[in-house]
PDB file of C-alpha atoms and ligand atoms in Angstrom:
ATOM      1  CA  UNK A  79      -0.465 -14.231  -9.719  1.00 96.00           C
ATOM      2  CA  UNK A  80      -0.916 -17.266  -8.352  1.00 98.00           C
ATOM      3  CA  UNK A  81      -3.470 -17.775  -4.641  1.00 98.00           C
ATOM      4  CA  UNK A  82      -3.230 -21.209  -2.692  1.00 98.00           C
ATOM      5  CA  UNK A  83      -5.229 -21.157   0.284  1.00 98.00           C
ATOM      6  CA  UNK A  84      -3.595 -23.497   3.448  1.00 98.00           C
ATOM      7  CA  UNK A  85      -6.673 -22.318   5.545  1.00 97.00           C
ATOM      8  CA  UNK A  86      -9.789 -20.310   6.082  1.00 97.00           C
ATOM      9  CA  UNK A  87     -11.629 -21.426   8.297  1.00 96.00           C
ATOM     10  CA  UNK A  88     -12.340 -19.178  11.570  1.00 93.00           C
ATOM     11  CA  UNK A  89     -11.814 -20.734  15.462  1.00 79.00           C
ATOM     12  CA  UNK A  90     -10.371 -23.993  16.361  1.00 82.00           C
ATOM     13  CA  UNK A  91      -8.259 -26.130  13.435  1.00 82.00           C
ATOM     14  CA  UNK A  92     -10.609 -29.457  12.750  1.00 86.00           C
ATOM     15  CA  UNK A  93     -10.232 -32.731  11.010  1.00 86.00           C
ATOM     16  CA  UNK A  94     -10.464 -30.936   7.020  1.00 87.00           C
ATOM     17  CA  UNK A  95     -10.539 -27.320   8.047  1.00 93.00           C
ATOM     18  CA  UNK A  96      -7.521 -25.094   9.212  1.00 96.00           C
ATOM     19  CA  UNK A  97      -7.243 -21.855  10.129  1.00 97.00           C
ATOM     20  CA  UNK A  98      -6.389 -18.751   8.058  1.00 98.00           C
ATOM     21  CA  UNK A  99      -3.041 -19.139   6.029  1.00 98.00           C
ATOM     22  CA  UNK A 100      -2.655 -18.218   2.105  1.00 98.00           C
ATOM     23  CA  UNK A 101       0.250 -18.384   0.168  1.00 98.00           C
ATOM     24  CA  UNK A 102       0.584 -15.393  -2.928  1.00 98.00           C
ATOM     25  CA  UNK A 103       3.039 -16.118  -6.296  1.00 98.00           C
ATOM     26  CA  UNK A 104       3.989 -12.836  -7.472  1.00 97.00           C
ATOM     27  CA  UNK A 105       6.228 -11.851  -9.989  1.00 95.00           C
ATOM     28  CA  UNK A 106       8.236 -15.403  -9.092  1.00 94.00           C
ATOM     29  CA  UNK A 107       8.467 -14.416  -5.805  1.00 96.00           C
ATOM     30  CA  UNK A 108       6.773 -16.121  -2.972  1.00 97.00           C
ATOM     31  CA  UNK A 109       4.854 -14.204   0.147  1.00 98.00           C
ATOM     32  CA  UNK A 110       3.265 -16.609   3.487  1.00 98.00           C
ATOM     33  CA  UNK A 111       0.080 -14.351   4.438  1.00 98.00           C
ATOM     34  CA  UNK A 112      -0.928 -15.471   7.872  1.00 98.00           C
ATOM     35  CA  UNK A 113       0.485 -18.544   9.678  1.00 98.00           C
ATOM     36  CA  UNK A 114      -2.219 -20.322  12.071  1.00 97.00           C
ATOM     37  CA  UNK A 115      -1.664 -23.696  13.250  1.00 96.00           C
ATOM     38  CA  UNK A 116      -1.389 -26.678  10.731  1.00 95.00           C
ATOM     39  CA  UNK A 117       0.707 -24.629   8.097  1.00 97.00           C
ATOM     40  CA  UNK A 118       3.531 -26.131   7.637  1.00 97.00           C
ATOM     41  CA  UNK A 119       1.629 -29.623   7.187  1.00 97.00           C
ATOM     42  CA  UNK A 120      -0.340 -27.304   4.699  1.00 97.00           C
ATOM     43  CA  UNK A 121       2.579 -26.415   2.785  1.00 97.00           C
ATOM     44  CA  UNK A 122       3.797 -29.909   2.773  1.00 97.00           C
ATOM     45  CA  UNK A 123       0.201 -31.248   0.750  1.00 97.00           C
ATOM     46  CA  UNK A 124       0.472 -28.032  -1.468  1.00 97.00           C
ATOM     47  CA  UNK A 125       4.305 -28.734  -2.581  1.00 97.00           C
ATOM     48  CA  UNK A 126       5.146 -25.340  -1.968  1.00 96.00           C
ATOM     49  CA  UNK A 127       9.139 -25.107  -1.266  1.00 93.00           C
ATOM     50  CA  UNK A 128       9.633 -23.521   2.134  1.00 92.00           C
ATOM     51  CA  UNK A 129      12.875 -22.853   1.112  1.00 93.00           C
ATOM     52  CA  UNK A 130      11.150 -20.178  -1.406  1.00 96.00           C
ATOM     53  CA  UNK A 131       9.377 -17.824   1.461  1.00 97.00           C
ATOM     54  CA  UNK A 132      11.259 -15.252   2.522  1.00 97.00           C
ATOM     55  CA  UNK A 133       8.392 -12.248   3.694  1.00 98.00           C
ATOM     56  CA  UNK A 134       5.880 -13.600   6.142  1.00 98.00           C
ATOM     57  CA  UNK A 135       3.045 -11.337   6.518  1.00 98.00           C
ATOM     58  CA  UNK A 136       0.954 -11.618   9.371  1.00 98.00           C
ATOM     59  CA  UNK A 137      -2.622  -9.372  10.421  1.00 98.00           C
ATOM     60  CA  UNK A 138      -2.822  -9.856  13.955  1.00 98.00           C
ATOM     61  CA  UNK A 139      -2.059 -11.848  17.131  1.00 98.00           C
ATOM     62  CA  UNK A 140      -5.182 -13.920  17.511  1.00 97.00           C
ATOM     63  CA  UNK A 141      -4.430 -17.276  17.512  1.00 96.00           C
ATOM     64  CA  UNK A 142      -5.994 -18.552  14.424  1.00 97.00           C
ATOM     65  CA  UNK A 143      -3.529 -16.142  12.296  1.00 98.00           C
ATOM     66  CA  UNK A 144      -0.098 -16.505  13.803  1.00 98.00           C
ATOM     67  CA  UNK A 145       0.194 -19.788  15.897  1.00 97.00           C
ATOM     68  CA  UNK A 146       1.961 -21.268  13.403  1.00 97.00           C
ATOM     69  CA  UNK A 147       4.740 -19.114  13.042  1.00 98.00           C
ATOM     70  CA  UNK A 148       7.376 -20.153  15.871  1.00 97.00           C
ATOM     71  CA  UNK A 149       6.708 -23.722  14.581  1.00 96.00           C
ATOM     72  CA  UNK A 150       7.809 -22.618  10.985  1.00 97.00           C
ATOM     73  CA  UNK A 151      10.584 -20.305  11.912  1.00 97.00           C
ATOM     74  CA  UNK A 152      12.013 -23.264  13.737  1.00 94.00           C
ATOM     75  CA  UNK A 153      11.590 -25.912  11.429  1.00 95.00           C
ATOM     76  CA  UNK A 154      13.227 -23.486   8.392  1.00 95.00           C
ATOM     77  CA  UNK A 155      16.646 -23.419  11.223  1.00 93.00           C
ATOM     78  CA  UNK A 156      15.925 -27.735  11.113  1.00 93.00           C
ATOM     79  CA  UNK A 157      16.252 -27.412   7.105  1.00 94.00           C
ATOM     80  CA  UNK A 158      19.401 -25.608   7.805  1.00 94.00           C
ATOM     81  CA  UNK A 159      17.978 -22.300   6.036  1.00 96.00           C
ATOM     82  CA  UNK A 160      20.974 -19.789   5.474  1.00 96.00           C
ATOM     83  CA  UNK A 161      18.782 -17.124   3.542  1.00 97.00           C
ATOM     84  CA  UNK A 162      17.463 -14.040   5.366  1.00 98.00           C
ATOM     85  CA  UNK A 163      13.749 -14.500   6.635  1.00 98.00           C
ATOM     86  CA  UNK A 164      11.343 -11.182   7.397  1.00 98.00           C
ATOM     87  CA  UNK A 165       8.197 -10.925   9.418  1.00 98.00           C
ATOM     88  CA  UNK A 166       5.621  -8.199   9.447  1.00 98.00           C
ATOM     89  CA  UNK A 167       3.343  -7.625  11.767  1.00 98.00           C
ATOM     90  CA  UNK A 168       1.984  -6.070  15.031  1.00 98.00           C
ATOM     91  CA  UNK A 169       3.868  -4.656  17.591  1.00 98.00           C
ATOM     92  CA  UNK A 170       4.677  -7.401  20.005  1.00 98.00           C
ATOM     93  CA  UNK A 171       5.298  -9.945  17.499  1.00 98.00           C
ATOM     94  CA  UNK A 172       9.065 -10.226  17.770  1.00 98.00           C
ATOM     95  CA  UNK A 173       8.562 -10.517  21.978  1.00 98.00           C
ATOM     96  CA  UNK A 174       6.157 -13.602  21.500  1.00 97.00           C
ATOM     97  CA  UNK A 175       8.479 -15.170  19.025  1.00 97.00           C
ATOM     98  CA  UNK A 176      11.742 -14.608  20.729  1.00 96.00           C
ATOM     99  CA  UNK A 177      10.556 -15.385  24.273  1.00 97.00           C
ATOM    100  CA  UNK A 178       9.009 -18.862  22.842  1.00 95.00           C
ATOM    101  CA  UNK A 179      12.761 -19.493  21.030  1.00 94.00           C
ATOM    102  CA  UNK A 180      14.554 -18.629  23.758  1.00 95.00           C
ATOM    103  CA  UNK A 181      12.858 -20.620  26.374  1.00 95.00           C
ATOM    104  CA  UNK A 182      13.309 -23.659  24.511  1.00 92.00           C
ATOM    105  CA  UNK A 183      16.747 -22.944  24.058  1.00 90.00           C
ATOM    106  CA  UNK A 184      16.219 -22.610  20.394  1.00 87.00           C
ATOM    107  CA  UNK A 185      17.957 -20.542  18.030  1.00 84.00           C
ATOM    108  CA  UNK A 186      18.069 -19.507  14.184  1.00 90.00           C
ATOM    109  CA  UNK A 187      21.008 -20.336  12.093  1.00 90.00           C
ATOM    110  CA  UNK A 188      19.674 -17.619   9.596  1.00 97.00           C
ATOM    111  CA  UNK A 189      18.835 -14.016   9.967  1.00 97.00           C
ATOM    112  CA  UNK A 190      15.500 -13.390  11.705  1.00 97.00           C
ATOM    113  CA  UNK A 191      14.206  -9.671  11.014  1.00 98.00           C
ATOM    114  CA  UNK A 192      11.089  -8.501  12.618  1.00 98.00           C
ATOM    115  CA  UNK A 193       9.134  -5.667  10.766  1.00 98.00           C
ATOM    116  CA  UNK A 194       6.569  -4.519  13.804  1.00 98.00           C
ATOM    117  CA  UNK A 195       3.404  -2.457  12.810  1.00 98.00           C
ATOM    118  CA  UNK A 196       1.621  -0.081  14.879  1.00 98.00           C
ATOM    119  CA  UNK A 197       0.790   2.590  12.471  1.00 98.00           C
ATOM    120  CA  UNK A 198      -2.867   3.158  11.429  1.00 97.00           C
ATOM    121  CA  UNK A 199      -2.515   4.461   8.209  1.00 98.00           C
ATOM    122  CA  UNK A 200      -1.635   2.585   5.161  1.00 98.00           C
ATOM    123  CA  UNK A 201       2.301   2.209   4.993  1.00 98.00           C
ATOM    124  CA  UNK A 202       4.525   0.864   2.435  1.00 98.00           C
ATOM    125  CA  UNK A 203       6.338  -2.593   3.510  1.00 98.00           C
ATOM    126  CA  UNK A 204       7.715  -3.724   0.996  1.00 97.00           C
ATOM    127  CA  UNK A 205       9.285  -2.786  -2.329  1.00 96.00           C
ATOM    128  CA  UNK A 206      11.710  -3.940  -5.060  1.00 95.00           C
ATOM    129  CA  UNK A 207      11.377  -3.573  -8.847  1.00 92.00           C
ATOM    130  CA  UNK A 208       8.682  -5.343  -9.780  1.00 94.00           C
ATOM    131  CA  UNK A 209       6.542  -5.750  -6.500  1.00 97.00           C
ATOM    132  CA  UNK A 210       5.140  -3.550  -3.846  1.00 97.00           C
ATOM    133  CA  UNK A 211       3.507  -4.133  -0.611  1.00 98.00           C
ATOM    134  CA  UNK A 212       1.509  -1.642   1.832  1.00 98.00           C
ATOM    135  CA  UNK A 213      -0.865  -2.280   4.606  1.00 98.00           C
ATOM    136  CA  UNK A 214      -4.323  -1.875   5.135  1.00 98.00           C
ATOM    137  CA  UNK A 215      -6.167  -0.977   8.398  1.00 98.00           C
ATOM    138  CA  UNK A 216      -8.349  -2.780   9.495  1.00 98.00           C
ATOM    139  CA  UNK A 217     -10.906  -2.880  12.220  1.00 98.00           C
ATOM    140  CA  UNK A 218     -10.862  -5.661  14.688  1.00 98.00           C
ATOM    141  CA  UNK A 219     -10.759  -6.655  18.409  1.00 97.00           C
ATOM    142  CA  UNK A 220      -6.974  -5.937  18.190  1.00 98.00           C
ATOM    143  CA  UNK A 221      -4.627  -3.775  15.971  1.00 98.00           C
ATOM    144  CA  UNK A 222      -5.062  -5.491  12.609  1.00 98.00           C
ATOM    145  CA  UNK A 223      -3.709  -5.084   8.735  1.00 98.00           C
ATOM    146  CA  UNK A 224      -4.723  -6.239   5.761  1.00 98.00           C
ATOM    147  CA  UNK A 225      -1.977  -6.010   2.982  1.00 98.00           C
ATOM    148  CA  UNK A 226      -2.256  -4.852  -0.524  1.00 98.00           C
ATOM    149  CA  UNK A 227      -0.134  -6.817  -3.191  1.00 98.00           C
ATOM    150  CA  UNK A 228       0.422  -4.981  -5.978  1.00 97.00           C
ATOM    151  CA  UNK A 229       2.756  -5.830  -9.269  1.00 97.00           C
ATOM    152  CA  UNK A 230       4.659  -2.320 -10.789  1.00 93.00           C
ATOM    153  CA  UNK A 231       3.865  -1.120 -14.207  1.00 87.00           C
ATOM    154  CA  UNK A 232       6.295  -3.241 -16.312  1.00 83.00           C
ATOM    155  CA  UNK A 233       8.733  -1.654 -19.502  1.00 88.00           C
ATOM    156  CA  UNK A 234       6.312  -0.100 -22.700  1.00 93.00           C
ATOM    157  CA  UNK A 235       6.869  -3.208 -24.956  1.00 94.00           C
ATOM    158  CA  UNK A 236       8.513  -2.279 -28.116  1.00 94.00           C
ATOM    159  CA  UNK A 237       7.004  -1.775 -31.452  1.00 95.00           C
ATOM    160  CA  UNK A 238       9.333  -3.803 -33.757  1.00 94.00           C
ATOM    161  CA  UNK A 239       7.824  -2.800 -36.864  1.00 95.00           C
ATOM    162  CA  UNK A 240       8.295   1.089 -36.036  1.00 95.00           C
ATOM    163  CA  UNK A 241      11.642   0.779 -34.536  1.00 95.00           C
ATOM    164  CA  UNK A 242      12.387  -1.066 -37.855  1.00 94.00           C
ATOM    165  CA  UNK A 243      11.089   1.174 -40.326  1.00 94.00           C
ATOM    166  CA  UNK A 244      12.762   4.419 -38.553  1.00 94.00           C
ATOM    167  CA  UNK A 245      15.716   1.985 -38.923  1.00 93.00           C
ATOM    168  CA  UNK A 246      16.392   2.836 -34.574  1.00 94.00           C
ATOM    169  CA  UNK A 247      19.912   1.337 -33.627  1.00 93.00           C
ATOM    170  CA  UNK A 248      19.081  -1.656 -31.513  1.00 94.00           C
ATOM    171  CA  UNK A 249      20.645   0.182 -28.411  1.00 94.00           C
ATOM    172  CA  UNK A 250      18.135   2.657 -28.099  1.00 94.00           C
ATOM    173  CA  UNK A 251      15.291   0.193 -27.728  1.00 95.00           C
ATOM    174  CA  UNK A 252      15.822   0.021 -23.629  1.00 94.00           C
ATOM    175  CA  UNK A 253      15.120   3.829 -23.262  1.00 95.00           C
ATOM    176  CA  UNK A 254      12.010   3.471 -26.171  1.00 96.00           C
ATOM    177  CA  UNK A 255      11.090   0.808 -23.376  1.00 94.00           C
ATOM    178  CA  UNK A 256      11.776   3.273 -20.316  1.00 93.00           C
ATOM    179  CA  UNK A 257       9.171   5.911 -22.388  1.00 93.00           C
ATOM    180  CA  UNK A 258      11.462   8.116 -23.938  1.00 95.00           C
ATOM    181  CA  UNK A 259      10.652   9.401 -27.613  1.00 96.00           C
ATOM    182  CA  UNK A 260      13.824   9.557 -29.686  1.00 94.00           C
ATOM    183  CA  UNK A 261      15.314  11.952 -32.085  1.00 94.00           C
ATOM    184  CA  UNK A 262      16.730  10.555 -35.925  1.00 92.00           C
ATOM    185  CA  UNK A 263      19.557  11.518 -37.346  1.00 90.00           C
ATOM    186  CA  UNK A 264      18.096  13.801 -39.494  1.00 92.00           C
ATOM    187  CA  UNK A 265      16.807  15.655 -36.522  1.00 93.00           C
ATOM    188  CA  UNK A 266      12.682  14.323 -36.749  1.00 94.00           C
ATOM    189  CA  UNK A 267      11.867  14.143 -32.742  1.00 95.00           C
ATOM    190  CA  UNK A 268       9.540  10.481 -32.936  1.00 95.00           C
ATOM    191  CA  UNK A 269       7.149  10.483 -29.891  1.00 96.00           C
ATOM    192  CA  UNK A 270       7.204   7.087 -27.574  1.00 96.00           C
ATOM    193  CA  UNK A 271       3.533   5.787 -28.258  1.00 95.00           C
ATOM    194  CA  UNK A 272       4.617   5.547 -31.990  1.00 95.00           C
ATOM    195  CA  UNK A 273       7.071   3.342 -31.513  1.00 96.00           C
ATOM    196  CA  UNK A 274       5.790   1.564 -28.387  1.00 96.00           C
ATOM    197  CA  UNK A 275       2.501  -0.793 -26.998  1.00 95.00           C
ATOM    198  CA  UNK A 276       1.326  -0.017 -23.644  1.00 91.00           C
ATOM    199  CA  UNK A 277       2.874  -2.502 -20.749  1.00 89.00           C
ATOM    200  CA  UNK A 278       0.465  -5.257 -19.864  1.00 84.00           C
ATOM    201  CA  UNK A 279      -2.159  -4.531 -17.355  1.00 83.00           C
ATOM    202  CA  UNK A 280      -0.557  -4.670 -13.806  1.00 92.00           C
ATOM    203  CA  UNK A 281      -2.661  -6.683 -11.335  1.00 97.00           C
ATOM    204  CA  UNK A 282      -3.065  -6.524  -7.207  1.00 98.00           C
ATOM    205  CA  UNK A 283      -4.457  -8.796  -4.313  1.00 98.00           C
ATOM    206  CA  UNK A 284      -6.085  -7.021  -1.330  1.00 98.00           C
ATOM    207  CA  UNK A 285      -5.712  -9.397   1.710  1.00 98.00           C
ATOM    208  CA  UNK A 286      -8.627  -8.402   4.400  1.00 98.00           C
ATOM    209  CA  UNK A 287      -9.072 -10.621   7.294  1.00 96.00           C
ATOM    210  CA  UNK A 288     -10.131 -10.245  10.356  1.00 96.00           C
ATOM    211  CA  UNK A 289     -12.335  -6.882  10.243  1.00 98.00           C
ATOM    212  CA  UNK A 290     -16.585  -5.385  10.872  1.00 98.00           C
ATOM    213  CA  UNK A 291     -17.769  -3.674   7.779  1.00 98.00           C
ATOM    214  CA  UNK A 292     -15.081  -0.739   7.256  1.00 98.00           C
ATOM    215  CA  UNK A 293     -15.564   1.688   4.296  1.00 98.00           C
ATOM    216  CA  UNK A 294     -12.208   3.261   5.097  1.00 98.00           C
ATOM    217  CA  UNK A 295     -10.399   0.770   2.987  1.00 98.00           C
ATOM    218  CA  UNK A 296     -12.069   0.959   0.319  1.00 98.00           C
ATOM    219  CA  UNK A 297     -10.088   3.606  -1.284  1.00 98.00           C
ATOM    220  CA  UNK A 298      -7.319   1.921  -0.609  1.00 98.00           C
ATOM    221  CA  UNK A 299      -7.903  -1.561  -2.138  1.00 98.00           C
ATOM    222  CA  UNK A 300     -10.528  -0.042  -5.236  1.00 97.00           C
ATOM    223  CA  UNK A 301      -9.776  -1.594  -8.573  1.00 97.00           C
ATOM    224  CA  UNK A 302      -8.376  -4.312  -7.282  1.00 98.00           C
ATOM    225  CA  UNK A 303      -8.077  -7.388  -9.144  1.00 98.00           C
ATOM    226  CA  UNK A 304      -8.938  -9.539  -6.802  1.00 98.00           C
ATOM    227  CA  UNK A 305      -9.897  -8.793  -3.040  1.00 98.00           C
ATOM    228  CA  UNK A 306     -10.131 -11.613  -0.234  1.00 98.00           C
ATOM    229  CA  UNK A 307     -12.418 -10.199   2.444  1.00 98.00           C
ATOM    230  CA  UNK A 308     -13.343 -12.229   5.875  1.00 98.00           C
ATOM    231  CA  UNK A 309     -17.119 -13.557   5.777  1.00 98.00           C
ATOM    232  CA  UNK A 310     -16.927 -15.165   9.179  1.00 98.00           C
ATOM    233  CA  UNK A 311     -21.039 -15.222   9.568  1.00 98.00           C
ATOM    234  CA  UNK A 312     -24.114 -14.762   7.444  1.00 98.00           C
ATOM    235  CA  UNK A 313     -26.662 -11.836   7.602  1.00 98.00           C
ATOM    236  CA  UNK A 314     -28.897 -13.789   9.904  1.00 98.00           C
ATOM    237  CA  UNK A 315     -25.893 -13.075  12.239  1.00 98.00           C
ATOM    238  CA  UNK A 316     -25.006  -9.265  11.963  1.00 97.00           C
ATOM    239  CA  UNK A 317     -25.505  -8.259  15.495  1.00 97.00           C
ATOM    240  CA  UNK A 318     -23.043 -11.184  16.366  1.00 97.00           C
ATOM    241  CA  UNK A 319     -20.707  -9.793  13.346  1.00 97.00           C
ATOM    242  CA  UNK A 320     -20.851  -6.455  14.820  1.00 97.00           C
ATOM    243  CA  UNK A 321     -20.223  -7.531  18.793  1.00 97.00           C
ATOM    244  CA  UNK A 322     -17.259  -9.769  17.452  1.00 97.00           C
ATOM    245  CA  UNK A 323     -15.564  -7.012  14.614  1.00 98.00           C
ATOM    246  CA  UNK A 324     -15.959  -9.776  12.002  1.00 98.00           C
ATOM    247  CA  UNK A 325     -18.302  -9.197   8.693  1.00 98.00           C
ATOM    248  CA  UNK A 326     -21.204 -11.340   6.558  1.00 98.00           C
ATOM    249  CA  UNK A 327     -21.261 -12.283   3.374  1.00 98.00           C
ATOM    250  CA  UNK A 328     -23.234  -9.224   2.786  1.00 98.00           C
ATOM    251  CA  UNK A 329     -21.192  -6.726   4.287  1.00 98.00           C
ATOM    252  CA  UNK A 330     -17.930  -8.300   2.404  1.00 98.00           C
ATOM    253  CA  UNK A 331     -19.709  -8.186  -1.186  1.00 98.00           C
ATOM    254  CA  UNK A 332     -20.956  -4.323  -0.496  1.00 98.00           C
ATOM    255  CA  UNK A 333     -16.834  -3.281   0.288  1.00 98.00           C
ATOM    256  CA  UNK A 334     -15.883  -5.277  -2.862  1.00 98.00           C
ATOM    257  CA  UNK A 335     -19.207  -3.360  -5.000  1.00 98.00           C
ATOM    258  CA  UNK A 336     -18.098  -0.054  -3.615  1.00 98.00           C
ATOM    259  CA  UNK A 337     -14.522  -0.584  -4.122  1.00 98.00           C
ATOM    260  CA  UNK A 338     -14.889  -1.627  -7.880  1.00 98.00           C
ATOM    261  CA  UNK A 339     -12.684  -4.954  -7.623  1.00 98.00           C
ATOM    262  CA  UNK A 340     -12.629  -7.471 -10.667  1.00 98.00           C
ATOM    263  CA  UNK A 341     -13.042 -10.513  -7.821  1.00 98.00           C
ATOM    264  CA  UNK A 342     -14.569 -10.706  -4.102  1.00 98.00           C
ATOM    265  CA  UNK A 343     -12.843 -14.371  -2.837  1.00 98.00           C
ATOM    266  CA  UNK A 344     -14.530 -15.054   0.307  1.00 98.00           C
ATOM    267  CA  UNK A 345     -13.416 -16.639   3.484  1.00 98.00           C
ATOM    268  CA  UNK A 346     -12.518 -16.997   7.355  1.00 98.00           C
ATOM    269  CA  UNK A 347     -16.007 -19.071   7.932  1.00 97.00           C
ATOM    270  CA  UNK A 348     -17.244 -19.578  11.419  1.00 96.00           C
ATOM    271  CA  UNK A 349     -17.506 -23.128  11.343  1.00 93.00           C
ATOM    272  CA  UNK A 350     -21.143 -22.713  12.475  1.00 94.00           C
ATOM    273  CA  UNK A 351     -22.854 -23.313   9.015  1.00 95.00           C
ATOM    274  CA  UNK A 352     -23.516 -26.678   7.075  1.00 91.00           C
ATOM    275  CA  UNK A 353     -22.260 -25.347   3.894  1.00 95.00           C
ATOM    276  CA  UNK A 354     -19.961 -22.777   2.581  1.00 96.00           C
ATOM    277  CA  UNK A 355     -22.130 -22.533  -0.769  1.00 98.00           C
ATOM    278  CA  UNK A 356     -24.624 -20.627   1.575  1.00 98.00           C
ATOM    279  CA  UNK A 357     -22.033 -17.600   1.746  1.00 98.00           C
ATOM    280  CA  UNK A 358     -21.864 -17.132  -2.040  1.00 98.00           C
ATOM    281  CA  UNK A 359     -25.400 -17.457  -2.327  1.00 98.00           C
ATOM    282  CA  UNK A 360     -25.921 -14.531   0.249  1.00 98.00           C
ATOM    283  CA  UNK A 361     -22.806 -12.448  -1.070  1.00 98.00           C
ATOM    284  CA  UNK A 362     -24.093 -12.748  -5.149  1.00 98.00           C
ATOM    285  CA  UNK A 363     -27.614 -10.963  -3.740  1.00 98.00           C
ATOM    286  CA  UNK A 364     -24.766  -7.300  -4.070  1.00 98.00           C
ATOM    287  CA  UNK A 365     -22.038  -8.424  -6.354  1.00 98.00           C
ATOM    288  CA  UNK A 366     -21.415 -10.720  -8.968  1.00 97.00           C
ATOM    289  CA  UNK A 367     -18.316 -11.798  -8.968  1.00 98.00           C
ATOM    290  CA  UNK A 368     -18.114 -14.355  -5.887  1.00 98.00           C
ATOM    291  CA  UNK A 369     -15.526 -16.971  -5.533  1.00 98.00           C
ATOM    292  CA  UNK A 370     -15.321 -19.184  -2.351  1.00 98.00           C
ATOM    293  CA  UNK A 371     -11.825 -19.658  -0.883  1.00 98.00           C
ATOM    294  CA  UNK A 372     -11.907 -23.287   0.411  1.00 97.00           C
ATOM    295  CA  UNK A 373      -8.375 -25.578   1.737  1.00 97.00           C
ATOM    296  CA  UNK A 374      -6.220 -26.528  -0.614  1.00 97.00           C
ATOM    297  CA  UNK A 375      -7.645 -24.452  -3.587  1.00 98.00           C
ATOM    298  CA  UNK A 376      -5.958 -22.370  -5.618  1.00 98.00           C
ATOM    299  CA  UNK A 377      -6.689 -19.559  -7.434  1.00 98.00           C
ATOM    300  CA  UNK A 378      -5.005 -17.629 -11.034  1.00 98.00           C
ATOM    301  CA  UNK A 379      -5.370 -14.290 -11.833  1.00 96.00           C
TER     302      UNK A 379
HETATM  303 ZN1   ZN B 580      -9.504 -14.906  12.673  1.00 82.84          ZN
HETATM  304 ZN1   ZN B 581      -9.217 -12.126  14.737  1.00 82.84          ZN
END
């Protein structure tokens, strides 16, 4: 999996800062998260092919998350897309972005599917073979989801050696992949892990921005490989965290402790502080693993 962050920064875009925007690599396929203002001129430094996005996932409808998106949808009709482009997110989203097309007489030349959320459980959102997709509720000043990326368990990959010795017929090896144990001629039944290594390791990203301190996801996102979790202020500003629904650097570090994730990348800084490095500091006091998300960087796991 491959993370580029476009933005991170909470509030108002500024000259090297921009707000929240990520875009995730998975399994060759590519997913926008959030769309504030200044993406597109984000995509263009990070050379990532517009062309290539075809989900657009978005939290919630405050301005530093979504702002960007009737400028993209319209520039993708400009680069004469043709492919199918779909947008998740609150309800309401598909009124703002219509009503902003349509009053500039604007239209799209490809097909424009809105996928609006209102539900406040965790729901699935997308799935194909090798990828799936679900929400995570969040708690915020308006209906907000995080989203869980997670790749599927891939095929069992094959033993060659064993398939070799039992001298197996080449076109059994797919169902030895699928699991299946297999039965010789001479009627010997040989069980699946002897002819079989288990499939790599699959791996997930838990997306959770804008939210206070919530424990309720954390069974949802545990064991994640790598969780992004707002940090929008520091500890010496909790009560303002709390009055606002954002989280510290604190808070953020104790959700990815309790949920057991490999990585806590932080991000969505109020623009308050001199330097970001005083997040990581704060966050390392409960968990290790700290990485700070920063414009332009990118991140492999
Ligand atoms: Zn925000
Ligand atoms: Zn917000």
């Amino acid at each position: 999996m491959k993370l580029t962050i476009l933005g991170c920064y909470a509030a108002t875009p500024r000259t090297f800062t921009n707000p929240t925007s990520q875009i995730l690599e998975i399994k060759n396929r590519l997913f926008l998260i959030d769309c504030g203002e200044g993406t597109q001129v984000q995509l263009r430094k990070n050379k990532i092919r517009f062309s290539k996005i075809n989900h657009i996932f978005i939290s919630h409808l405050h301005g530093d998350h979504f702002f960007g998106l009737v400028g993209l949808v319209s520039t993708f009709s400009l680069l004469n897309r043709t492919t199918d482009l779909h947008i998740y997110g609150p309800k309401g989203i598909k009124e703002i972005i219509k009503l902003q097309l349509r009053l500039s007489n604007s239209w799209t030349n490809y097909g424009l599917f809105f996928h609006e959320l209102e539900s406040l459980e965790s729901e699935i959102l997308f799935e194909d073979e090798k990828v799936l997709v679900q929400t995570i509720p969040l708690k915020h000043r308006v209906y907000t989801n995080g989203f869980l990326f997670q790749e599927k368990i891939g095929y069992r990959k094959l033993n060659l050696d064993a398939v070799q010795n039992y001298e197996i017929d080449s076109c059994y090896y797919q169902k030895i992949k699928n699991g299946k144990d297999i039965t010789l001629q001479d009627g010997r039944v040989i069980e699946n892990d002897k002819l079989t290594f288990d499939p790599i390791p699959t791996k997930s990203y838990a997306f959770c921005s804008d939210t206070v301190y919530h424990e309720a996801i954390i069974p949802i996102i545990a064991n994640s490989t790598v969780l992004y979790h707002e940090s929008t202020f520091l500890q010496s500003e909790e009560n303002l965290a709390k009055k606002t629904l954002h989280c510290t650097a604190k808070e953020a570090a104790t959700i990815a402790l309790k949920a057991d994730v490999g990585q806590l990348i932080l991000g969505h800084y109020s623009t308050r502080y001199e330097k970001i490095e005083l997040f990581k500091d704060e966050a390392e006091t409960v968990f290790s693993e700290v990485l700070l998300a920063d414009d332009g960087k990118r991140f492999e796991f």
